[in-house]
PDB file of C-alpha atoms in Angstrom:
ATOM      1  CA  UNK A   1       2.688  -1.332 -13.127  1.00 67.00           C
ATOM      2  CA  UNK A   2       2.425   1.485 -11.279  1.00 69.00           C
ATOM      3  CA  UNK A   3      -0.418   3.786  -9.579  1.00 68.00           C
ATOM      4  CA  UNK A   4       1.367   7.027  -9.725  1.00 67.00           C
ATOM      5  CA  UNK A   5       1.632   6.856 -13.284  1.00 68.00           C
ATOM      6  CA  UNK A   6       4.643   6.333 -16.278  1.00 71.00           C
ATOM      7  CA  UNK A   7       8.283   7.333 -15.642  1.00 69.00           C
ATOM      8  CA  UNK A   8       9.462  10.269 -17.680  1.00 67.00           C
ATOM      9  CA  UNK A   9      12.067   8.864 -20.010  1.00 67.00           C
ATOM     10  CA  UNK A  10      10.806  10.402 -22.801  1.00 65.00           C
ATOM     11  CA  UNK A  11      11.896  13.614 -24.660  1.00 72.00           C
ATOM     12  CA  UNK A  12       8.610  14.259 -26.257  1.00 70.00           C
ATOM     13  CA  UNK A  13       6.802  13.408 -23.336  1.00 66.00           C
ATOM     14  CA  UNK A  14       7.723  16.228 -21.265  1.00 68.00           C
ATOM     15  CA  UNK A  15       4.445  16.139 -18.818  1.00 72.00           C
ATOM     16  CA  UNK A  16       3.567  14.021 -16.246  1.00 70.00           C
ATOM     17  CA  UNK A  17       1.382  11.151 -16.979  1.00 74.00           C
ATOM     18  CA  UNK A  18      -0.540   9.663 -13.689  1.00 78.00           C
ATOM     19  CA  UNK A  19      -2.634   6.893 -13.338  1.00 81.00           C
ATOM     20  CA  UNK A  20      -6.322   8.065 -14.399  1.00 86.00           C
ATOM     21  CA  UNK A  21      -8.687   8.048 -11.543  1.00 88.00           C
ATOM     22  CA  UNK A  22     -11.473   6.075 -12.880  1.00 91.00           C
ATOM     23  CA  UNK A  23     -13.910   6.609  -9.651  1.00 91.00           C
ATOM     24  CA  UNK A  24     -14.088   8.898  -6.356  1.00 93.00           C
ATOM     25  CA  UNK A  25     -16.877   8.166  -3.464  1.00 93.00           C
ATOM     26  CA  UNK A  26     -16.392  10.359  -0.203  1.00 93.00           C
ATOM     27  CA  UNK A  27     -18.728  10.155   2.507  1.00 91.00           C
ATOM     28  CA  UNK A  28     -18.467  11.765   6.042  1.00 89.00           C
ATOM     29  CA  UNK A  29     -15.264  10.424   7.290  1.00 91.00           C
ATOM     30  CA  UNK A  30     -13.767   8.837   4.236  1.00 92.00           C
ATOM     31  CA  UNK A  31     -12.838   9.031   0.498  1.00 93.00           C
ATOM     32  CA  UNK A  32     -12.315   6.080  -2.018  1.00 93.00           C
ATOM     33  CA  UNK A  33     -10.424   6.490  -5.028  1.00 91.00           C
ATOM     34  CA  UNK A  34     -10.331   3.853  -7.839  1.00 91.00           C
ATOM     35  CA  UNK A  35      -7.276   4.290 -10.377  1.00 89.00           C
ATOM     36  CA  UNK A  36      -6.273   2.786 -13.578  1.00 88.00           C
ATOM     37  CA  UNK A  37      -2.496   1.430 -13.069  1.00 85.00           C
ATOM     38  CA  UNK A  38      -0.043   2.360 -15.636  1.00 81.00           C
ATOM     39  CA  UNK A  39       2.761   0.608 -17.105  1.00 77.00           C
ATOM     40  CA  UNK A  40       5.904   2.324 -15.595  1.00 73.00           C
ATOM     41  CA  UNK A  41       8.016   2.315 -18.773  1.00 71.00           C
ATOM     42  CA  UNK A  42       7.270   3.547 -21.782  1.00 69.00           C
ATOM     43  CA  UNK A  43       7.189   2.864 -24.884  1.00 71.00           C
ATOM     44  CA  UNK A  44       5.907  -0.468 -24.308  1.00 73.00           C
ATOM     45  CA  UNK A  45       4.051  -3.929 -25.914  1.00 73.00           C
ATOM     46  CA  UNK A  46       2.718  -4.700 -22.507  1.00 72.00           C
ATOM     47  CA  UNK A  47      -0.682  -3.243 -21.429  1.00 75.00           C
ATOM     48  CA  UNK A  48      -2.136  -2.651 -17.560  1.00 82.00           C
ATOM     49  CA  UNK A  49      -5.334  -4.736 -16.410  1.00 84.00           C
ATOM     50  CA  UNK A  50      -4.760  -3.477 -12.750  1.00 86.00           C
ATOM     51  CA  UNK A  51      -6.907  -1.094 -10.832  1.00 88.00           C
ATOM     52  CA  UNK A  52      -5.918   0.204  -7.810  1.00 86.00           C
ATOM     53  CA  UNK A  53      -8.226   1.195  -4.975  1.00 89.00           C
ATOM     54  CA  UNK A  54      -7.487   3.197  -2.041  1.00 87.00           C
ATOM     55  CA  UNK A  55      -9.452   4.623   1.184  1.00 89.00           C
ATOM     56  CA  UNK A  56      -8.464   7.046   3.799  1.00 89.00           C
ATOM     57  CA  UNK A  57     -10.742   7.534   6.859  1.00 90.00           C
ATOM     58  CA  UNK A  58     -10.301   9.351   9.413  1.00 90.00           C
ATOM     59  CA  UNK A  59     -10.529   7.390  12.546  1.00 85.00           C
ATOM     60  CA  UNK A  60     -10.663  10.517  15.438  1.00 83.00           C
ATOM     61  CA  UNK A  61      -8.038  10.922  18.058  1.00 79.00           C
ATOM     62  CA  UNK A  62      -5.550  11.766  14.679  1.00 74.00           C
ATOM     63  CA  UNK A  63      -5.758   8.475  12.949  1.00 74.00           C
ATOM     64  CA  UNK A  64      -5.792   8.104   9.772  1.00 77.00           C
ATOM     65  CA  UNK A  65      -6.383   4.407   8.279  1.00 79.00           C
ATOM     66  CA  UNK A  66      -5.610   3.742   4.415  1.00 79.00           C
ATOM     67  CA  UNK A  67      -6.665   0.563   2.931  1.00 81.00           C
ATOM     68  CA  UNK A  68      -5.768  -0.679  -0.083  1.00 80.00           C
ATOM     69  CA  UNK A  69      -6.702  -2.900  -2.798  1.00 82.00           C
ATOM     70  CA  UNK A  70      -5.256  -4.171  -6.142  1.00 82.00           C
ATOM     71  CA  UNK A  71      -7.697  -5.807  -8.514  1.00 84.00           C
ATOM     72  CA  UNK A  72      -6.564  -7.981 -11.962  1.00 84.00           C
ATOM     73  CA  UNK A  73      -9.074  -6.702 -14.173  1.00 85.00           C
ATOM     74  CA  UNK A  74      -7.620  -9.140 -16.434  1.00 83.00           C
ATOM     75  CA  UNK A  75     -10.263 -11.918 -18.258  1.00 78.00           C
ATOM     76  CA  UNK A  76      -9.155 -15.057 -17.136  1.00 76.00           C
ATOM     77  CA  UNK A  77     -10.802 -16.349 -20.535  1.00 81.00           C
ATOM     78  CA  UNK A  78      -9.101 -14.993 -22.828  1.00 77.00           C
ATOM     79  CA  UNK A  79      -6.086 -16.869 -23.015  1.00 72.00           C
ATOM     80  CA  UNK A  80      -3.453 -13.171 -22.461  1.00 69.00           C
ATOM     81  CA  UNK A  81      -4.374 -13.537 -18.798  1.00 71.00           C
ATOM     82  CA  UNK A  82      -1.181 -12.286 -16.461  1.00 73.00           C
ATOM     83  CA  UNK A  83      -1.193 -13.107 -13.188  1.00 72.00           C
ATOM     84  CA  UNK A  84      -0.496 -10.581  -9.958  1.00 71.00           C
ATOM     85  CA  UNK A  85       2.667 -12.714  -8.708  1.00 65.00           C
ATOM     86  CA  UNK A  86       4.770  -9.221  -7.399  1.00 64.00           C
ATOM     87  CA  UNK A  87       3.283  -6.951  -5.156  1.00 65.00           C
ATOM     88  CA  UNK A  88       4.933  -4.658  -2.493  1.00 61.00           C
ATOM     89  CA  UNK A  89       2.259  -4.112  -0.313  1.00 59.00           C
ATOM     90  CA  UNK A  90       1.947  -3.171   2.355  1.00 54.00           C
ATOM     91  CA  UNK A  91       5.199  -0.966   1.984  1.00 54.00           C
ATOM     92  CA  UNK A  92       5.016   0.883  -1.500  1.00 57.00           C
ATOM     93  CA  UNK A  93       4.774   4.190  -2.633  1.00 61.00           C
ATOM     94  CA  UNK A  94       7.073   6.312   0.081  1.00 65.00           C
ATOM     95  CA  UNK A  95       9.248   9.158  -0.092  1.00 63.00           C
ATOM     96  CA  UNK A  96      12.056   7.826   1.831  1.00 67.00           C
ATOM     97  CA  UNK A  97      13.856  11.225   1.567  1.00 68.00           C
ATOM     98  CA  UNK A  98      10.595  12.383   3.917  1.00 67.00           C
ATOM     99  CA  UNK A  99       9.670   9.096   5.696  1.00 70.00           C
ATOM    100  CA  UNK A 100      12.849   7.136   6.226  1.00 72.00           C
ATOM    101  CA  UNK A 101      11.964   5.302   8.888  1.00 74.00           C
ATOM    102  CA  UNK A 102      10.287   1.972   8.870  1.00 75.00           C
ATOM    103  CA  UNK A 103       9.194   0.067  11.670  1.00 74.00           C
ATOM    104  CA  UNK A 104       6.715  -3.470  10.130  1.00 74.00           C
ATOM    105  CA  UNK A 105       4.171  -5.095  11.616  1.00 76.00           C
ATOM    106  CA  UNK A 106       4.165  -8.928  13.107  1.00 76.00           C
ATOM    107  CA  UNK A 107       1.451 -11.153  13.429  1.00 78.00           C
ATOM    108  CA  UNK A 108       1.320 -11.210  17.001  1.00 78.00           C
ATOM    109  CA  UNK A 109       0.670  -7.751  16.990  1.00 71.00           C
ATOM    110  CA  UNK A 110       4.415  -6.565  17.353  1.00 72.00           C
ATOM    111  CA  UNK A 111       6.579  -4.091  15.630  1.00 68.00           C
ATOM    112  CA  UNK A 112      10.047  -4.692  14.751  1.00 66.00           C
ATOM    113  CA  UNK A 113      12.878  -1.995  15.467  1.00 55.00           C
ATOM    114  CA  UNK A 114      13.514   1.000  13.423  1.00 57.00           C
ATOM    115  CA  UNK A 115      14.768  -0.447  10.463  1.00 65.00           C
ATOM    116  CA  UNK A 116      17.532   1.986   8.811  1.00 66.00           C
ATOM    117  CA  UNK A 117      18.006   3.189   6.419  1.00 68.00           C
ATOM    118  CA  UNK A 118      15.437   1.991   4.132  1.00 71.00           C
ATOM    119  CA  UNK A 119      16.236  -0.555   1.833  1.00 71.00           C
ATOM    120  CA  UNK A 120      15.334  -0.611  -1.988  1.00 69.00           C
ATOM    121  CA  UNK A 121      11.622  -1.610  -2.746  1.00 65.00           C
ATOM    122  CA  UNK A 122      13.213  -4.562  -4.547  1.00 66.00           C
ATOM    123  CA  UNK A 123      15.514  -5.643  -2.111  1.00 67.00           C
ATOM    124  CA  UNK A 124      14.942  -9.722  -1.968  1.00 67.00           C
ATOM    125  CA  UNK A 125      14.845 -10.556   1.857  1.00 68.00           C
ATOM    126  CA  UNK A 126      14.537  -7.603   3.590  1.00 69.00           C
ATOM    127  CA  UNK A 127      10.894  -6.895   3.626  1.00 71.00           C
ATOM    128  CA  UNK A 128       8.418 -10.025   4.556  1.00 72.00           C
ATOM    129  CA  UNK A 129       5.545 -11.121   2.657  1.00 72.00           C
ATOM    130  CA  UNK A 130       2.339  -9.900   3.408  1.00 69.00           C
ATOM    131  CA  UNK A 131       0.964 -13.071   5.399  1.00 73.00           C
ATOM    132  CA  UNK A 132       3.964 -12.475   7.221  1.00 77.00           C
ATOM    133  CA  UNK A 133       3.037  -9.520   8.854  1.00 75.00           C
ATOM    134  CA  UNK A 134       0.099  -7.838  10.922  1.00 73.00           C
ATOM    135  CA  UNK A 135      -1.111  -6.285   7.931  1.00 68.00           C
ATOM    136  CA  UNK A 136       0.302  -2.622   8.352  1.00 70.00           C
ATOM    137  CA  UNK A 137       3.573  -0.962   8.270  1.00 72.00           C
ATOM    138  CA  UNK A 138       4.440   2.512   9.821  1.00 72.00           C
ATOM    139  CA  UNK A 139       6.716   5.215   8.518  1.00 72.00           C
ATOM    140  CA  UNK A 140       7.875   8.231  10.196  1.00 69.00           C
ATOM    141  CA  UNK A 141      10.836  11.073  10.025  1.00 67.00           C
ATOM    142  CA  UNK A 142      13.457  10.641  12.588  1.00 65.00           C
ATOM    143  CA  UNK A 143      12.446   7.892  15.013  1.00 62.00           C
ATOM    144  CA  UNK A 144      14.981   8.112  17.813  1.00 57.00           C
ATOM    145  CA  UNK A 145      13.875   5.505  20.335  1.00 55.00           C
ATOM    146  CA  UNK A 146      14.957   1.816  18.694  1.00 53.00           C
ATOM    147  CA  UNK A 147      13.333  -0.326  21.709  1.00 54.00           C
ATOM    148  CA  UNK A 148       9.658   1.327  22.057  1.00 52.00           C
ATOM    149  CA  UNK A 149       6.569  -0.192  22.521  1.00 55.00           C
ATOM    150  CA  UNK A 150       4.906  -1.449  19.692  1.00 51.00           C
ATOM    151  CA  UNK A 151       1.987   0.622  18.070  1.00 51.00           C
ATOM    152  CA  UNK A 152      -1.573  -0.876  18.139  1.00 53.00           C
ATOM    153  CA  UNK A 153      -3.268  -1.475  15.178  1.00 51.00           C
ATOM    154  CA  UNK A 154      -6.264   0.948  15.401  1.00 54.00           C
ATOM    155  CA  UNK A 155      -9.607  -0.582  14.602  1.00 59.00           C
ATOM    156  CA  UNK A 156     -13.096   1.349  13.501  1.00 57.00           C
ATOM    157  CA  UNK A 157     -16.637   0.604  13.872  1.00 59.00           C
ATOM    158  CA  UNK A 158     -17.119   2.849  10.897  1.00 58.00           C
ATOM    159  CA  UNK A 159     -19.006   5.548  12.392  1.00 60.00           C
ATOM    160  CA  UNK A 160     -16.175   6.862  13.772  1.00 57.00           C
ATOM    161  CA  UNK A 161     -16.216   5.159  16.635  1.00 60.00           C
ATOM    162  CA  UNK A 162     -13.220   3.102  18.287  1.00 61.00           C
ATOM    163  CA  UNK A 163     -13.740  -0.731  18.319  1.00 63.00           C
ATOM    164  CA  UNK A 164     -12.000  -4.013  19.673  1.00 65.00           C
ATOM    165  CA  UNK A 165      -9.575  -5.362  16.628  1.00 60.00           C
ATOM    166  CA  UNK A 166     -10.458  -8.742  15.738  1.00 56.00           C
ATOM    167  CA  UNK A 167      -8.352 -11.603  16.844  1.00 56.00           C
ATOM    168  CA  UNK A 168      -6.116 -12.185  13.413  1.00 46.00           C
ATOM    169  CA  UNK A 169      -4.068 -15.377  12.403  1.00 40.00           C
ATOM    170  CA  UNK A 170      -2.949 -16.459   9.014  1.00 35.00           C
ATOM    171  CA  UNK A 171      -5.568 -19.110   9.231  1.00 38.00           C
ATOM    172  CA  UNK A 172      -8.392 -16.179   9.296  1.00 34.00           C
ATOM    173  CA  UNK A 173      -7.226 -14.173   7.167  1.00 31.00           C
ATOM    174  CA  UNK A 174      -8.138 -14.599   3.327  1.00 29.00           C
ATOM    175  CA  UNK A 175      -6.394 -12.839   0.691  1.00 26.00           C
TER     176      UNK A 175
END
């Protein structure tokens, strides 16, 4: 399932065919965007029960934070309930012909090294699972210094104000 919308596979289908935003709320600093995720291939028996949900807010000082959200919309009780068991968060969705440079977050608060080049999405191993990480990944065009500091997570009181980041462990955190 996919939140940009179907693959284009098909010779009668000769338009794109995105994931229909289903909700937009923008206040001062930030816009939310729900969207209904489509199955990537088509033709297809399967149907999507997965809304996506993403903010951007600008932070000041040239930050920009995005979070994001993927809810099953699925009814547990109707006995055709799929679980969520694959997700590639927080990496998806990049151009790597624009951004080919990864650098992901630990949960001490580290970054790892330029990682190059990108590997496949899919790749088994390379990328860690989500409770593996600090919670945020950075890409970037042409990173040339391997062995910088790590980047801070930027935090927000929400008024676009700077904060302190909450302490974060994988015992805190609940997904």
């Amino acid at each position: 399932i996919h939140q940009a919308g179907v693959y284009g596979t098909d010779n009668m289908l000769t338009e794109p065919f995105f994931s229909p935003t289903v909700s937009v709320h923008c206040e001062t600093n930030s816009c939310t965007v729900a969207s209904w995720g489509q199955q990537a291939r088509i033709p297809t028996t399967f149907s999507s029960s997965v809304l996506f949900v993403s903010r951007y807010t600008d932070c000041g000082n040239g930050v920009v934070e995005h979070t994001s959200i993927v809810h099953n919309m699925d009814d547990p009780d109707d006995g055709s309930s799929v679980p969520l068991n694959y997700l590639n968060m927080p990496w998806a969705g990049i151009r790597t012909s624009n951004l080919n440079d990864i650098l992901l977050s630990g949960t001490d608060g580290s970054s790892s090294a330029v990682s190059k080049p990108i590997q496949p999405f899919s790749s088994s191993g390379f990328y860690p699972d989500l409770v593996d990480t600090g919670g945020y990944t950075t890409f970037a065009q042409s990173l040339i210094d391997e062995n910088r500091e790590p980047f801070n997570l930027p935090c927000s009181d929400g008024n676009l104000g700077e904060t302190e980041c909450p302490e974060v462990n994988k015992e805190s955190v609940q997904l």
